[in-house]
Tab-separated table of C-alpha atoms in Angstrom:
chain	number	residue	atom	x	y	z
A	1	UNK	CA	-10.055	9.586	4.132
A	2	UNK	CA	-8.627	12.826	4.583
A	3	UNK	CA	-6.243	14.078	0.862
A	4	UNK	CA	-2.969	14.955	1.463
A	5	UNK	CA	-0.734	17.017	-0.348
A	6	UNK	CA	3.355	16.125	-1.123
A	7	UNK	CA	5.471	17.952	-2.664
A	8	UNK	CA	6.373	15.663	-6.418
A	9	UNK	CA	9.980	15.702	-6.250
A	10	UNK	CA	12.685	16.325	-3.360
A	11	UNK	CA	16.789	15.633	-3.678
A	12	UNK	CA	18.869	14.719	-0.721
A	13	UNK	CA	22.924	14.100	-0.480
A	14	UNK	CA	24.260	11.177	0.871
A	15	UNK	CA	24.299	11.494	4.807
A	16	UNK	CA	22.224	14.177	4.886
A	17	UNK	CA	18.815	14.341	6.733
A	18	UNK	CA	16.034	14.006	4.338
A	19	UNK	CA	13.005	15.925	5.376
A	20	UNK	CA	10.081	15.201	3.815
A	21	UNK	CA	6.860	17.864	4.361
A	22	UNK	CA	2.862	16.644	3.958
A	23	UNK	CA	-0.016	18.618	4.118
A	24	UNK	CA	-3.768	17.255	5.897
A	25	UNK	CA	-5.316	19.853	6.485
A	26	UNK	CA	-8.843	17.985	6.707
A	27	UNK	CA	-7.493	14.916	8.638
A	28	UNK	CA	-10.421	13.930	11.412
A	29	UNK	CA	-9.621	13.246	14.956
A	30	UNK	CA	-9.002	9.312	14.492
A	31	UNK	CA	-7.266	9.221	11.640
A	32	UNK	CA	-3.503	7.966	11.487
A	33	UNK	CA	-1.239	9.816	9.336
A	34	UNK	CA	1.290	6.673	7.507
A	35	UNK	CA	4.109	6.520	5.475
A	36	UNK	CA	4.971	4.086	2.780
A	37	UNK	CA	7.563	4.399	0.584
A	38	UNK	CA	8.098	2.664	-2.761
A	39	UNK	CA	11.211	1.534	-4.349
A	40	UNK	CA	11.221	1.264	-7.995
A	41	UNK	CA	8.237	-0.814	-8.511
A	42	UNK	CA	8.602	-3.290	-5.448
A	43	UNK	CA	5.510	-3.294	-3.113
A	44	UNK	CA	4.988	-0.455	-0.778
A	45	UNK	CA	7.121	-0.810	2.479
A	46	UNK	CA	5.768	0.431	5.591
A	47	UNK	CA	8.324	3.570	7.265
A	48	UNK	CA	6.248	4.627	10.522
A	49	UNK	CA	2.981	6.094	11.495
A	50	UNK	CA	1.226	8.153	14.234
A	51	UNK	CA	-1.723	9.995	15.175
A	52	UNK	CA	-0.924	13.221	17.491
A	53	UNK	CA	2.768	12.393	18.944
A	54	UNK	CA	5.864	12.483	17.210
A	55	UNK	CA	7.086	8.745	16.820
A	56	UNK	CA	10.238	7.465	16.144
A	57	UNK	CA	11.792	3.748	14.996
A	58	UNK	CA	14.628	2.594	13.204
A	59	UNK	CA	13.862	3.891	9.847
A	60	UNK	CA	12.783	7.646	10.312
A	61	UNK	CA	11.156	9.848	12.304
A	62	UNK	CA	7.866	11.494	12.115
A	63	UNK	CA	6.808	14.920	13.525
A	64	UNK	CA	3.063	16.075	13.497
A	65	UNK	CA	2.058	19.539	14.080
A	66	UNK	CA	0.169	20.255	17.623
A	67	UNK	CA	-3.026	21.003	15.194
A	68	UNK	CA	-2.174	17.948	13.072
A	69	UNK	CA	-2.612	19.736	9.647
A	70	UNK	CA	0.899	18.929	8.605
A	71	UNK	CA	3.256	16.426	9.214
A	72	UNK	CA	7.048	15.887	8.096
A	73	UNK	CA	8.565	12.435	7.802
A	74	UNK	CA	12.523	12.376	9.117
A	75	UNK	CA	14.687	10.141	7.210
A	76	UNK	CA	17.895	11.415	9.605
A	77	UNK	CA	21.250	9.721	7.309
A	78	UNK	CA	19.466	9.512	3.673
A	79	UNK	CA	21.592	6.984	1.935
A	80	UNK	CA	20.835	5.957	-1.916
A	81	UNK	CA	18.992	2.809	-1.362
A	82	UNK	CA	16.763	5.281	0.091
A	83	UNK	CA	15.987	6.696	-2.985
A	84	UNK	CA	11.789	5.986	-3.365
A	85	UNK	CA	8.659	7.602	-4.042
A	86	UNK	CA	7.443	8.377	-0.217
A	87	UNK	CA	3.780	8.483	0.313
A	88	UNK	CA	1.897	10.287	2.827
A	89	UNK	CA	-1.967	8.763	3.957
A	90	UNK	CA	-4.232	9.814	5.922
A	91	UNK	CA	-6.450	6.931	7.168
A	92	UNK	CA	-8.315	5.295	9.863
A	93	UNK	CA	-11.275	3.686	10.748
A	94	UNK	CA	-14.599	4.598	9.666
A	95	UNK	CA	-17.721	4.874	11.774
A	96	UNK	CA	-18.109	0.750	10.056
A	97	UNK	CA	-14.980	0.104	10.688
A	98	UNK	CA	-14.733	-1.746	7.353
A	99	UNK	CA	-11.694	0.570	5.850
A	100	UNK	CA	-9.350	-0.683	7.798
A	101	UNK	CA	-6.095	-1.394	5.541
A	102	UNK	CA	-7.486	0.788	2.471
A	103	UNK	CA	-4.980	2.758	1.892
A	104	UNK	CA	-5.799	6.238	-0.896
A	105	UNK	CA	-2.121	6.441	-2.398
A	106	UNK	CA	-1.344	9.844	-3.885
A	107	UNK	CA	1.318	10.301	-6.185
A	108	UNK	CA	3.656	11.091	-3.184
A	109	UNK	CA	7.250	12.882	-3.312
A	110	UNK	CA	10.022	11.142	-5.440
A	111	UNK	CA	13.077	11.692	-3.193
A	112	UNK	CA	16.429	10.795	-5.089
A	113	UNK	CA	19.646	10.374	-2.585
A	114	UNK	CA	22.746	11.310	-4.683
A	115	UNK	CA	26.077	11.178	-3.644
B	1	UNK	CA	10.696	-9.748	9.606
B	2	UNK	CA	7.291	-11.501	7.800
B	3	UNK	CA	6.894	-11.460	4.542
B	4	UNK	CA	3.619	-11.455	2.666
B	5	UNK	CA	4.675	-14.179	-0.942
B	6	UNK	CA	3.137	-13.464	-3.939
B	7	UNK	CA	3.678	-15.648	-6.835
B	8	UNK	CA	4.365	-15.568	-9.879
B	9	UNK	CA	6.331	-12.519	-10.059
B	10	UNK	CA	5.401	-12.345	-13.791
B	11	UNK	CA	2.318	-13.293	-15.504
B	12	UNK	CA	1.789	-13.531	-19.281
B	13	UNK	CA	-1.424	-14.052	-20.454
B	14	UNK	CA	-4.024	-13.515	-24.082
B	15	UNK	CA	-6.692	-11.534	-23.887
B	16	UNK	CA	-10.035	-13.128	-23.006
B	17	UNK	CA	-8.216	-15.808	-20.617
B	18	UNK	CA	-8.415	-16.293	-16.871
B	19	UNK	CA	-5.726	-15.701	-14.304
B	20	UNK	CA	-5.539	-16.300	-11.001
B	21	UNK	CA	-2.795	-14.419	-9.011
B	22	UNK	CA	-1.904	-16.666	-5.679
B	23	UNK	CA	-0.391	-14.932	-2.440
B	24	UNK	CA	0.555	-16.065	1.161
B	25	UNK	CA	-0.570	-13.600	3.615
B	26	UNK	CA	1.639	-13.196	7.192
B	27	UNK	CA	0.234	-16.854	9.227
B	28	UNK	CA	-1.512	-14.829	11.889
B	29	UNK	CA	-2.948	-12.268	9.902
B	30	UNK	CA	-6.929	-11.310	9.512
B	31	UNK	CA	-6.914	-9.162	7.265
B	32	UNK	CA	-6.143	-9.389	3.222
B	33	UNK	CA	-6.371	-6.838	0.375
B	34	UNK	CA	-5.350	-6.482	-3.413
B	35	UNK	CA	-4.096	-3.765	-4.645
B	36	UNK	CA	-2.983	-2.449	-8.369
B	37	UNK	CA	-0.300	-0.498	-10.021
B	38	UNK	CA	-0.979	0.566	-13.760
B	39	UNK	CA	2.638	1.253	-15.197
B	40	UNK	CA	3.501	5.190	-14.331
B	41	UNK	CA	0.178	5.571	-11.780
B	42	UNK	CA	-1.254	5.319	-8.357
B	43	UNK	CA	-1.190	1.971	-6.329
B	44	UNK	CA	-5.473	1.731	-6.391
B	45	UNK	CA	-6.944	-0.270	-3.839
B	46	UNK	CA	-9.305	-3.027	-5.050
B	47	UNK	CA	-10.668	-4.990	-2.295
B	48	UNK	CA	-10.385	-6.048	1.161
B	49	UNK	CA	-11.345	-9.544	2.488
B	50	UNK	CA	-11.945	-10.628	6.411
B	51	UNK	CA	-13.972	-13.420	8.253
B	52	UNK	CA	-13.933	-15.477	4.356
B	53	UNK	CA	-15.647	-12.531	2.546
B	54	UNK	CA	-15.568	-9.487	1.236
B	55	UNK	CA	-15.375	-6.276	3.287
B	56	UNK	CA	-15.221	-3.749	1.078
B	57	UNK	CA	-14.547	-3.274	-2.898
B	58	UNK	CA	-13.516	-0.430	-5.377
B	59	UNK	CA	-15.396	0.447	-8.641
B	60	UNK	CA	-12.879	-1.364	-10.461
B	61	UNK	CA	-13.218	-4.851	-8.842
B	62	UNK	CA	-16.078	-5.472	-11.234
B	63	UNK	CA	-17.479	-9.013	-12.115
B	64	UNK	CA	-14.552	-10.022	-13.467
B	65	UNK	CA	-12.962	-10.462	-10.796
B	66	UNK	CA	-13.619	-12.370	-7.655
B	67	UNK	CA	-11.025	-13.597	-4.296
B	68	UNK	CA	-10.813	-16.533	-2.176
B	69	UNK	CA	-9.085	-17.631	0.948
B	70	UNK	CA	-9.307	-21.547	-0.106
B	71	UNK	CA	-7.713	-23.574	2.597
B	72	UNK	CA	-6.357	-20.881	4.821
B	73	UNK	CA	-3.208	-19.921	4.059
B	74	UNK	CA	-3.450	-18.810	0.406
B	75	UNK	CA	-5.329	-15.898	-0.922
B	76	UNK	CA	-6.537	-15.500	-4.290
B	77	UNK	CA	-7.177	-12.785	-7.045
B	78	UNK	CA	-8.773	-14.336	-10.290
B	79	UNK	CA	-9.843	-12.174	-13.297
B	80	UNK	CA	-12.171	-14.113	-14.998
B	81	UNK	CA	-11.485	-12.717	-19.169
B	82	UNK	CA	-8.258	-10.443	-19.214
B	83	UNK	CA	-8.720	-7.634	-21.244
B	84	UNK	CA	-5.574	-5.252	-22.189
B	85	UNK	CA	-6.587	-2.801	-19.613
B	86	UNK	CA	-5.824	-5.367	-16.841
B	87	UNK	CA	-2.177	-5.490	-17.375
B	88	UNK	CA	-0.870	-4.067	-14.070
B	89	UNK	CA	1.646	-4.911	-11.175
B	90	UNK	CA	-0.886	-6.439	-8.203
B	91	UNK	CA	0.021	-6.389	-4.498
B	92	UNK	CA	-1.293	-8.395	-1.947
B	93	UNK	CA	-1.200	-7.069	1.364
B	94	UNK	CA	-2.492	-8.600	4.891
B	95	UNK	CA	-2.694	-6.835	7.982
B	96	UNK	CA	-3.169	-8.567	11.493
B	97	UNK	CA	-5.417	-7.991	14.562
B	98	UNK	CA	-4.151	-4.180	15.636
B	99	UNK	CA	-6.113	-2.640	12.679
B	100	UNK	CA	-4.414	0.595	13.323
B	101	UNK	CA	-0.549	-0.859	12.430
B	102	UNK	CA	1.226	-1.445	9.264
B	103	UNK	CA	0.129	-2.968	5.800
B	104	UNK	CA	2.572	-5.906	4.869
B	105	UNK	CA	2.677	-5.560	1.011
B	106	UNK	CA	3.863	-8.482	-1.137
B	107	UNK	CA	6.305	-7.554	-4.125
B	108	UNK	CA	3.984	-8.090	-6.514
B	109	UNK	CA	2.802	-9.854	-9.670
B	110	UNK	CA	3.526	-8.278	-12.574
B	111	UNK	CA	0.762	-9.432	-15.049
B	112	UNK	CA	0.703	-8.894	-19.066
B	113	UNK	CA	-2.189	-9.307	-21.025
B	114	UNK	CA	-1.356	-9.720	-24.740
């Protein structure tokens, strides 16, 4: 799976749009970029993914660069419970299709919401 | 929304014993992993498990430990001898039949090995 790079540590006020930037610079034409986030040390919690559109739901949005090299996740009110280390993978089926679901976690961005 | 159940939420345990971590994957799901978090690291990825065996495994899932589905709802981790170096949080996670959508993670079992 393609690396990707975060930025360690981002702050956001309350109510504010959090943007969050990631770097893929070697991501191959089918793979997904995901986000996860992870508060304190619960299990990973899945935000949104996509693979050459922007996509939106209810928790974020996520914008991908026309060459796909760099994406930026959208959280668009930040509020403190969503304070969370916010992963950015690259991943996607192999030519086996066995990595499905194996996920390479980096040490993603630790975004802190204050007030 | 589903929710993958992992239990217990805390494990205590002496070196040289066996554990065996238990977790409820989402009912129609196909697709089961483990995963680890050593405290202050990366979440690693130790195995994935489809069609009742193994798909694919990391260099740490040695031969101590092994997974089961045993009567098709349950999914289990068992480490065979703890050692210290095993003390970790470990999520479950399933994933169902569109293999491009979204890991459900458990919240983990936070395991101590004294």
């Amino acid at each position: 799976d393609a690396k990707t790079t975060q930025p360690p540590s981002m702050d956001c006020a309350e109510g504010r749009a959090a943007n969050l930037p990631c770097n893929h610079s070697t991501i191959s034409g089918n793979e997904y970029v995901y986000w996860y986030r992870q508060i304190h040390s619960q299990g990973p919690q899945y935000i949104i993914h996509g693979l050459k559109n922007n996509e939106t739901n209810e928790m974020a949005s996520l914008i991908i660069t026309e060459d796909r090299k760099s994406s930026t996740l959208i959280l668009p009110h930040a509020t403190l419970r969503d304070t969370a280390v916010y992963y950015c993978i690259v991943s996607g089926a192999n030519a086996g299709g066995t990595s499905y679901g194996k996920l390479t976690f980096g040490q993603g961005t630790i975004l802190t919401v204050h007030p | 929304e589903p929710e993958v159940t992992q239990t217990p939420s805390h494990q205590v345990t002496q070196m040289g014993q066996e554990v065996i971590l238990r977790c409820v994957p989402i009912s129609n799901h196909l697709y089961f992993y483990w995963y680890r978090q050593i405290l202050g690291q990366k979440v690693e990825f130790l195995v994935s498990f489809y069609n009742n065996e193994i798909s694919e495994k990391s260099e740490i899932f040695d031969d101590q430990f092994s997974v089961e589905r045993p009567d098709g709802s349950n999914f289990t981790l068992k480490i065979r001898s703890t050692k210290l170096e095993d003390s970790a949080m470990y999520f479950c996670a399933s994933l169902g039949t569109d293999l491009n959508e979204k890991l459900f993670f458990g919240s983990g079992t936070q395991l101590s090995v004294l």
